Short mmCIF file of C-alpha atoms and ligand atoms in Angstrom, two decimals:
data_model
loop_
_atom_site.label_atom_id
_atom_site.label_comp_id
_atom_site.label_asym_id
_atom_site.label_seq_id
_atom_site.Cartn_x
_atom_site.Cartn_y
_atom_site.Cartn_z
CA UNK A 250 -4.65 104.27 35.71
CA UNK A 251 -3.51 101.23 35.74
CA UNK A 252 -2.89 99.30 31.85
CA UNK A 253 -5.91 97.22 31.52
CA UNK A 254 -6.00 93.64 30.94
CA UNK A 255 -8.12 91.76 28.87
CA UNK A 256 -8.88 88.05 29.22
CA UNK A 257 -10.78 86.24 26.01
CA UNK A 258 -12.93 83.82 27.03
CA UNK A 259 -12.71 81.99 23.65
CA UNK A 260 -14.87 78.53 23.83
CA UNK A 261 -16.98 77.96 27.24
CA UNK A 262 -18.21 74.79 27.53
CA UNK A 263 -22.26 75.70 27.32
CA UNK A 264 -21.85 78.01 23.51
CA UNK A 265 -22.27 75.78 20.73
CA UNK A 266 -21.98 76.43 17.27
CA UNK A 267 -25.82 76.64 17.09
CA UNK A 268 -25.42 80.00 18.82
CA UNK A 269 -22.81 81.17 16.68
CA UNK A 270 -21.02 78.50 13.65
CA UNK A 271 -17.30 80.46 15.05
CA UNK A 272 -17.34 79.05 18.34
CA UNK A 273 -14.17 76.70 18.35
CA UNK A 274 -14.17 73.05 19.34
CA UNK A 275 -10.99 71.39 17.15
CA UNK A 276 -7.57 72.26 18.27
CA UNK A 277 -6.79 74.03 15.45
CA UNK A 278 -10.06 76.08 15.91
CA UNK A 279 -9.09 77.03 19.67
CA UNK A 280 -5.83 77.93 18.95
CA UNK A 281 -7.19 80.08 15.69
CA UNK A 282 -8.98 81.77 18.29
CA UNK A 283 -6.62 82.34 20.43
CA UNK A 284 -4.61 83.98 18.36
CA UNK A 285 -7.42 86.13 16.87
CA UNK A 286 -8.10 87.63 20.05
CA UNK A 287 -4.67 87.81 20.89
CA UNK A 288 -3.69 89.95 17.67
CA UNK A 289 -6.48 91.86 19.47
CA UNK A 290 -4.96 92.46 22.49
CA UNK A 291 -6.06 89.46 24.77
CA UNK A 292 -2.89 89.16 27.37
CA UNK A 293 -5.05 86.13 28.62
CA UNK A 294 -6.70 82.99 27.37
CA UNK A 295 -9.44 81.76 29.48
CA UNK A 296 -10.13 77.93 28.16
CA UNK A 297 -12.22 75.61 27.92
CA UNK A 298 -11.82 72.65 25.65
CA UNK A 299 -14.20 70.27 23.28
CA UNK A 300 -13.75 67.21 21.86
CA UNK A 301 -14.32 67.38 17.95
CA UNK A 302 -18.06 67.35 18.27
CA UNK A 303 -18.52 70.03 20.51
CA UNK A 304 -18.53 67.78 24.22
CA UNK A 305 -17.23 69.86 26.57
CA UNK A 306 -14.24 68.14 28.45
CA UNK A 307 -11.49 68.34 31.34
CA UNK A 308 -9.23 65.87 29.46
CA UNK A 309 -5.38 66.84 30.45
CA UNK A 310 -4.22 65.55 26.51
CA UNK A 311 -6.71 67.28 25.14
CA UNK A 312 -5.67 70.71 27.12
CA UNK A 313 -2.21 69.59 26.79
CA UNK A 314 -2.27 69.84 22.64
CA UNK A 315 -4.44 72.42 22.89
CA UNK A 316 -2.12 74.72 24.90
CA UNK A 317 0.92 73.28 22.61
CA UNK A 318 -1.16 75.08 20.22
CA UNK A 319 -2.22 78.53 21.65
CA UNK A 320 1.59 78.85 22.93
CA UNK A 321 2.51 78.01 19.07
CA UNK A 322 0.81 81.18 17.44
CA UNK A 323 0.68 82.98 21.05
CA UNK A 324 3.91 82.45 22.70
CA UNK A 325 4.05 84.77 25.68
CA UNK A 326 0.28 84.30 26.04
CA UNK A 327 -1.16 83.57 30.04
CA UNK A 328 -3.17 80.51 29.40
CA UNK A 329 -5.87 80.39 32.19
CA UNK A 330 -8.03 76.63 32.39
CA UNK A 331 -11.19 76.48 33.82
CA UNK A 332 -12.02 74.34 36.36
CA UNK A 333 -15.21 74.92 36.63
CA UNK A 334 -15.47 72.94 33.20
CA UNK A 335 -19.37 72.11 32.61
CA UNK A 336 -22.74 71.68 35.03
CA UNK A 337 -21.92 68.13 36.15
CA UNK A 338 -18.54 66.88 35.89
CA UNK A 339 -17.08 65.52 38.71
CA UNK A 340 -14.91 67.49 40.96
CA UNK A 341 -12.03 65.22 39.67
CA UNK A 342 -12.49 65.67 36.18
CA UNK A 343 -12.47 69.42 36.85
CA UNK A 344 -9.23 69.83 38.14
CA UNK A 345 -7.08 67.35 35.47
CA UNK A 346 -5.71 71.10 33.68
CA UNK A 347 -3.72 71.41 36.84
CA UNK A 348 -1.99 68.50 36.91
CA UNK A 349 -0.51 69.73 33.68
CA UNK A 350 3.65 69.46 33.38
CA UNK A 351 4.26 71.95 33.69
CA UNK A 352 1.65 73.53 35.12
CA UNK A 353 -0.56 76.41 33.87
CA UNK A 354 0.72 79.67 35.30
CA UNK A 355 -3.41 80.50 35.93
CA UNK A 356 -6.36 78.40 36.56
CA UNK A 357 -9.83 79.33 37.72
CA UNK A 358 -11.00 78.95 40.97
CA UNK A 359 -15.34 79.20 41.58
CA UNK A 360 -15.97 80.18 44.81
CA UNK A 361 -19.54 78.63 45.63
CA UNK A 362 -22.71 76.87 44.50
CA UNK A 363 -25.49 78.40 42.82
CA UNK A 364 -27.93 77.82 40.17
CA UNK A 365 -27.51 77.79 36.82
CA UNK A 366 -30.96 78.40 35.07
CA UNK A 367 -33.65 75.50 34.41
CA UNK A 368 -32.35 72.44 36.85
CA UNK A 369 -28.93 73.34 36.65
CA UNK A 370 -26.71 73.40 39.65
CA UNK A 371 -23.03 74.50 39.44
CA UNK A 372 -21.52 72.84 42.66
CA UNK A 373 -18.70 74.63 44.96
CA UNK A 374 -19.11 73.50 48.34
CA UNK A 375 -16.31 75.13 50.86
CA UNK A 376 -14.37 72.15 51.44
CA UNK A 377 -14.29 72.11 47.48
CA UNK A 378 -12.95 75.46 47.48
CA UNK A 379 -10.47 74.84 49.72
CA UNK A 380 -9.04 71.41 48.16
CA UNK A 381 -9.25 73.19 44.93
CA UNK A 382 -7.16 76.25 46.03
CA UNK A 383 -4.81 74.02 48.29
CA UNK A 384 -4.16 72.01 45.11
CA UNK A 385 -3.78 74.85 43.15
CA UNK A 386 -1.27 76.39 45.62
CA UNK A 387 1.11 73.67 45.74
CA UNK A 388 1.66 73.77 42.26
CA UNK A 389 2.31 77.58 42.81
CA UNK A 390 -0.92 78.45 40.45
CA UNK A 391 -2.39 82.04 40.31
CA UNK A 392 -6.39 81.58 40.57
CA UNK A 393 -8.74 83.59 39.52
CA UNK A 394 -11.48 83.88 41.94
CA UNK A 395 -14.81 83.47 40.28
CA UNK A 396 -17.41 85.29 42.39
CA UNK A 397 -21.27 85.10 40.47
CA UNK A 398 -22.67 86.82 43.81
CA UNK A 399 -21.78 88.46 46.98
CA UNK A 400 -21.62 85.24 49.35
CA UNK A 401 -18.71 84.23 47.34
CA UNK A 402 -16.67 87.28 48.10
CA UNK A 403 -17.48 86.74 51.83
CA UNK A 404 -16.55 83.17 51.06
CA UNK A 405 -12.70 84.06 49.76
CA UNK A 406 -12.21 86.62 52.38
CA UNK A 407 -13.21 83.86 55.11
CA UNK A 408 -10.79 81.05 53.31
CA UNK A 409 -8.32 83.92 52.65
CA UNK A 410 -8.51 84.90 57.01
CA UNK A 411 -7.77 80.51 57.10
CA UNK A 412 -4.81 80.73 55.10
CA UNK A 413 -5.96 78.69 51.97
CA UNK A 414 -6.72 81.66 49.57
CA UNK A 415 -3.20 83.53 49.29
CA UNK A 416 -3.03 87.18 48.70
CA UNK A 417 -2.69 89.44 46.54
CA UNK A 418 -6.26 88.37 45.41
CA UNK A 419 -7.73 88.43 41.53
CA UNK A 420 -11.42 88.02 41.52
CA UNK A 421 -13.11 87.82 38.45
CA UNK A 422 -17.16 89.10 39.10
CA UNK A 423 -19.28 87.41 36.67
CA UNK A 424 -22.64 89.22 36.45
CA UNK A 425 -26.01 88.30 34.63
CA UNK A 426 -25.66 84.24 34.64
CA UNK A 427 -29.11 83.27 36.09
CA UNK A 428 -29.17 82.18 40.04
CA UNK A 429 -26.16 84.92 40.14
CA UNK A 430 -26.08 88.79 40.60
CA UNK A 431 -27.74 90.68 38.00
CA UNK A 432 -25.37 92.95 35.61
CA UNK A 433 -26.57 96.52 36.95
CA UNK A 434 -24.11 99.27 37.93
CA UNK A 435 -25.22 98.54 41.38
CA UNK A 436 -24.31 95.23 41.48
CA UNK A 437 -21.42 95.66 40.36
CA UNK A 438 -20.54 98.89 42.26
CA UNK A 439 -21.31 96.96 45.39
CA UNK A 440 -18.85 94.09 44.33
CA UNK A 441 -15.95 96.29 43.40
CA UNK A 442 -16.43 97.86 47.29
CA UNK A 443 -16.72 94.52 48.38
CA UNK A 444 -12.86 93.47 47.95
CA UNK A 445 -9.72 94.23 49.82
CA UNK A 446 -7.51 96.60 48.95
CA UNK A 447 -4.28 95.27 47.20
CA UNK A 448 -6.90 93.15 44.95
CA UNK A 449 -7.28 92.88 41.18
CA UNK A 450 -10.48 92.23 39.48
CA UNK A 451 -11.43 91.64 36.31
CA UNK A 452 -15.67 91.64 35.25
CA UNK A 453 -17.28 89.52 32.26
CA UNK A 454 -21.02 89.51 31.88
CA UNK A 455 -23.41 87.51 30.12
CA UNK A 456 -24.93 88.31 26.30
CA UNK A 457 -25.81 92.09 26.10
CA UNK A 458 -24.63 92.79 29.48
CA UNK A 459 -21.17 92.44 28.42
CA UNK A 460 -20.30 95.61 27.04
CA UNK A 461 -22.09 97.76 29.01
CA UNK A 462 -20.62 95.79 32.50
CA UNK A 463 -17.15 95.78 30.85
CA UNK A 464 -16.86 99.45 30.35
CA UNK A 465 -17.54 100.19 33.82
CA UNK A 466 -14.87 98.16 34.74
CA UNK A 467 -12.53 99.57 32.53
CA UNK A 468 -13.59 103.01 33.62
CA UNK A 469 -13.01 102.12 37.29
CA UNK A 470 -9.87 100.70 36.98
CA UNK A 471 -10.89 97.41 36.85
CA UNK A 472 -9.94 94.79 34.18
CA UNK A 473 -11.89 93.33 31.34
CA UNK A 474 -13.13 89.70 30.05
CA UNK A 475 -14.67 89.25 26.89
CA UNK A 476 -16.07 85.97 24.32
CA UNK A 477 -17.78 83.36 23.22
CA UNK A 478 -18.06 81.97 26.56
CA UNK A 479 -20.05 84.81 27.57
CA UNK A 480 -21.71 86.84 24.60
CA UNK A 481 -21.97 85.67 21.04
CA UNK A 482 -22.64 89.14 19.63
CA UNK A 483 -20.59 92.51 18.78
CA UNK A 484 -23.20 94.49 18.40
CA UNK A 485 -27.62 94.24 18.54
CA UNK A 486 -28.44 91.12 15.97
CA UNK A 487 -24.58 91.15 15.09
CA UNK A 488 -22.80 87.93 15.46
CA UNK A 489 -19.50 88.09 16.21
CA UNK A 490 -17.10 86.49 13.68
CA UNK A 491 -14.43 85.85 15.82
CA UNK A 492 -13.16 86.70 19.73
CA UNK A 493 -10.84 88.63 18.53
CA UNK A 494 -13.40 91.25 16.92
CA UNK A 495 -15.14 91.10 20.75
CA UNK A 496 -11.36 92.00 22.05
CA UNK A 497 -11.17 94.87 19.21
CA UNK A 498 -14.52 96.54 20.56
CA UNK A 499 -13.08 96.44 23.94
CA UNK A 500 -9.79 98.01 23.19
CA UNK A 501 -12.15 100.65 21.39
CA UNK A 502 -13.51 101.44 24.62
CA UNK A 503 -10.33 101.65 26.48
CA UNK A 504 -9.35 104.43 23.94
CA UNK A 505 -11.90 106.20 25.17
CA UNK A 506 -11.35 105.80 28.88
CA UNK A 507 -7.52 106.21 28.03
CA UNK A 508 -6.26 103.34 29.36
CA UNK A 509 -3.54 101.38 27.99
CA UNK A 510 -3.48 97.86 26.94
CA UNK A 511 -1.41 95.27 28.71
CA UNK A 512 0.93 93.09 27.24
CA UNK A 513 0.75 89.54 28.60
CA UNK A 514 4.25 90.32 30.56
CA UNK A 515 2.65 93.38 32.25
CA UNK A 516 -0.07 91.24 32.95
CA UNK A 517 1.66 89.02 34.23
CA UNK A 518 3.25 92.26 36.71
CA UNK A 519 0.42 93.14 37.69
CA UNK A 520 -1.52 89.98 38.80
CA UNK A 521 1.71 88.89 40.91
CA UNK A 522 2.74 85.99 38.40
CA UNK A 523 5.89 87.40 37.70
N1 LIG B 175 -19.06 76.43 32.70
C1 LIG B 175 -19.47 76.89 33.98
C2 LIG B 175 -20.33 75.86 34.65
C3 LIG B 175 -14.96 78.52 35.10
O1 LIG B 175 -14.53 78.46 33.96
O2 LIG B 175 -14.25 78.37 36.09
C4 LIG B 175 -18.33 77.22 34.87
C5 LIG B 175 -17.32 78.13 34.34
C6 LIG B 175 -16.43 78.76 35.35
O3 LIG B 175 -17.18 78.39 33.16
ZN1 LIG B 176 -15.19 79.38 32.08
#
């Protein structure tokens, strides 16, 4: 099979350090995170960033030093932004990591609205989608195609048939968040049949879903996404110290489904960057 690829999710922008005190907002707390989870075996950074206090923000200078200081202790590490940021920022806001120079070699890209538990709405209207992935395009960005439920899929294939979603595809499913698809072997069965061939995916789930989603990936050939931004825990009542001990379980697993880690060059092979 295929080496496997693991992304660390290392900060989110809805964890806080009431959940667990080793979520990073400083600088020098996302880049010791980084690198944790990249000793680990992360080939890719998926990030967020804080201000000091914890405020989730799009702020280019803040993702600017805080890339300067993943690629300090991570060199050949793929740095991935979100811009899906938080519940609430403006469309705007979201997309100031890709106006980055230069400009990440990844970003995300969320492929529709849905709820987000309590009153929460996470906005993605098409025309959205498509400025976002048109932007993303002429800056030559890989995206990551965030799909929290089936309609999105349809969505990408129907923007992909328009020419704004370029090929080869990289979804990432996210399972369990609530107003998405639950984190059941069905679900995620159904998702995995759900995408062309040629396409890479890569499947994250939320608190103790993770594991249990994650090694069905793996064991399918699909690719792995683990951290703060998704589970706090390593284990029942466990809280995880670091990302890099939730990257350590998953390589665990892979040992067991004998697959081979990637290193971020390979990655970068196999998702088409290179
Ligand atoms: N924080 C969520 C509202 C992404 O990074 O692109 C959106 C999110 C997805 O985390
Ligand atoms: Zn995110």
């Amino acid at each position: 099979m295929e080496k496997l690829i693991i992304t660390a999710a290392i900060c989110g922008a809805e964890v806080t350090k009431e959940h667990n005190n080793n979520v990073p907002y400083t600088v020098d707390e996302i880049g010791r995170e980084a690198e944790a989870a990249y000793n680990a075996g992360a080939s890719i950074i998926h990030l967020h960033v804080r201000e000091d206090d914890g405020t989730p923000t799009q702020n280019k200078e803040r993702f600017r030093k805080c890339i300067e200081e993943v690629k300090k202790r991570c060199p050949d590490v793929i740095i991935q932004p979100s811009t899906g940021g938080a519940i609430g920022m403006t469309n705007e806001d979201r997309l100031q990591p890709i106006y980055l120079e230069p400009p990440p070699e990844m970003a995300t890209l969320d492929c529709g609205t849905m709820n987000f538990g309590g009153d929460e709405i996470f906005v993605n209207t098409e025309n959205t989608i498509i400025f976002f992935a048109e932007e993303m395009n002429k800056r030559n960005i890989k995206y990551e195609l965030e799909c929290f439920d089936k309609g999105m899929i349809d969505m990408v294939l129907r923007l992909n048939k328009k020419g704004h979603i370029k090929e080869p595809m990289h979804f990432n499913f996210v399972l369990g968040v609530i107003g998405g698809i639950s984190a059941s072997p069905r679900d995620l069965n159904f998702l995995i049949g759900s995408i062309p061939e040629g396409s890479t995916y890569t499947v994250c789930a939320v608190g103790r879903h993770e594991f249990p989603m994650v090694s069905l990936s793996i064991e399918k050939g699909g690719h792995a996404r683990v951290g703060f931004e998704d589970n706090i825990y390593l284990a029942k009542e466990v809280l995880a110290k670091s990302n890099g001990e939730l990257v350590e379980k998953v390589v665990r697993i892979a040992n067991k489904f004998g697959r081979v880690i990637a290193s971020p060059n390979e990655a970068r092979k196999i998702l088409s960057i290179l």
